[in-house]
């Protein structure tokens, strides 16, 4: 279940990401709570919409140098993980839009076993 090879790695401020997700969650569908994350060079765009045709868009500055990628998640799961991570920066590792995402502390050494790993499965939006 834990992704071993992730070609796309995003580093971001935990607080900036959490606040942007909280704002977008307000206009997400109450039943599915889905948000779409669109990654491009050093930018993460978060969008959410609901059946009333309301839409939220948030842009967060991140460290990302991979190819453009668009993936959907249940915003509640992402916010749960961000609320328990204690360091100021987080790392999100993704393979593609259909594979699970790995969230962890950005300062975690890559050559050692991290203390905690969080895996979030994507959803189709």
PDB file of N, CA and C in Angstrom, residues 14-15 81-90 104-107 115-116 118:
ATOM      1  N   UNK A  14       3.348  23.461   5.620  1.00  0.00           N
ATOM      2  CA  UNK A  14       2.184  22.750   6.163  1.00  0.00           C
ATOM      3  C   UNK A  14       1.038  23.714   6.425  1.00  0.00           C
ATOM      4  N   UNK A  15       1.338  24.864   7.027  1.00  0.00           N
ATOM      5  CA  UNK A  15       0.278  25.810   7.364  1.00  0.00           C
ATOM      6  C   UNK A  15      -0.364  26.422   6.122  1.00  0.00           C
ATOM      7  N   UNK A  81      -4.392  14.514   7.968  1.00  0.00           N
ATOM      8  CA  UNK A  81      -2.949  14.273   7.993  1.00  0.00           C
ATOM      9  C   UNK A  81      -2.202  15.553   8.352  1.00  0.00           C
ATOM     10  N   UNK A  82      -2.572  16.661   7.723  1.00  0.00           N
ATOM     11  CA  UNK A  82      -1.871  17.922   7.986  1.00  0.00           C
ATOM     12  C   UNK A  82      -2.050  18.398   9.423  1.00  0.00           C
ATOM     13  N   UNK A  83      -3.138  18.005  10.056  1.00  0.00           N
ATOM     14  CA  UNK A  83      -3.365  18.431  11.439  1.00  0.00           C
ATOM     15  C   UNK A  83      -2.482  17.672  12.432  1.00  0.00           C
ATOM     16  N   UNK A  84      -1.991  16.489  12.069  1.00  0.00           N
ATOM     17  CA  UNK A  84      -1.143  15.728  13.002  1.00  0.00           C
ATOM     18  C   UNK A  84       0.342  15.863  12.705  1.00  0.00           C
ATOM     19  N   UNK A  85       0.702  16.337  11.515  1.00  0.00           N
ATOM     20  CA  UNK A  85       2.116  16.576  11.229  1.00  0.00           C
ATOM     21  C   UNK A  85       2.570  17.792  12.023  1.00  0.00           C
ATOM     22  N   UNK A  86       3.723  17.707  12.650  1.00  0.00           N
ATOM     23  CA  UNK A  86       4.149  18.776  13.552  1.00  0.00           C
ATOM     24  C   UNK A  86       5.183  19.724  12.950  1.00  0.00           C
ATOM     25  N   UNK A  87       5.941  19.293  11.958  1.00  0.00           N
ATOM     26  CA  UNK A  87       6.965  20.167  11.395  1.00  0.00           C
ATOM     27  C   UNK A  87       6.354  21.178  10.434  1.00  0.00           C
ATOM     28  N   UNK A  88       7.091  22.225  10.141  1.00  0.00           N
ATOM     29  CA  UNK A  88       6.541  23.326   9.345  1.00  0.00           C
ATOM     30  C   UNK A  88       6.427  23.012   7.859  1.00  0.00           C
ATOM     31  N   UNK A  89       7.170  22.034   7.353  1.00  0.00           N
ATOM     32  CA  UNK A  89       7.102  21.676   5.937  1.00  0.00           C
ATOM     33  C   UNK A  89       6.715  20.215   5.773  1.00  0.00           C
ATOM     34  N   UNK A  90       5.950  19.939   4.717  1.00  0.00           N
ATOM     35  CA  UNK A  90       5.527  18.577   4.425  1.00  0.00           C
ATOM     36  C   UNK A  90       5.975  18.193   3.020  1.00  0.00           C
ATOM     37  N   UNK A 104       4.495  13.034   4.403  1.00  0.00           N
ATOM     38  CA  UNK A 104       5.415  12.901   5.526  1.00  0.00           C
ATOM     39  C   UNK A 104       6.073  14.247   5.785  1.00  0.00           C
ATOM     40  N   UNK A 105       6.863  14.320   6.843  1.00  0.00           N
ATOM     41  CA  UNK A 105       7.624  15.529   7.140  1.00  0.00           C
ATOM     42  C   UNK A 105       8.630  15.753   6.026  1.00  0.00           C
ATOM     43  N   UNK A 106       8.776  16.988   5.572  1.00  0.00           N
ATOM     44  CA  UNK A 106       9.733  17.295   4.504  1.00  0.00           C
ATOM     45  C   UNK A 106      11.164  17.146   4.983  1.00  0.00           C
ATOM     46  N   UNK A 107      11.400  17.337   6.270  1.00  0.00           N
ATOM     47  CA  UNK A 107      12.755  17.242   6.802  1.00  0.00           C
ATOM     48  C   UNK A 107      13.153  15.812   7.139  1.00  0.00           C
ATOM     49  N   UNK A 115       9.539   8.119  11.072  1.00  0.00           N
ATOM     50  CA  UNK A 115       8.727   7.704  12.211  1.00  0.00           C
ATOM     51  C   UNK A 115       7.296   7.401  11.805  1.00  0.00           C
ATOM     52  N   UNK A 116       6.707   8.282  11.008  1.00  0.00           N
ATOM     53  CA  UNK A 116       5.316   8.119  10.609  1.00  0.00           C
ATOM     54  C   UNK A 116       5.163   8.406   9.122  1.00  0.00           C
ATOM     55  N   UNK A 118       1.994   8.661   6.069  1.00  0.00           N
ATOM     56  CA  UNK A 118       0.554   8.777   5.881  1.00  0.00           C
ATOM     57  C   UNK A 118       0.248   8.547   4.412  1.00  0.00           C
TER      58      UNK A 118
END
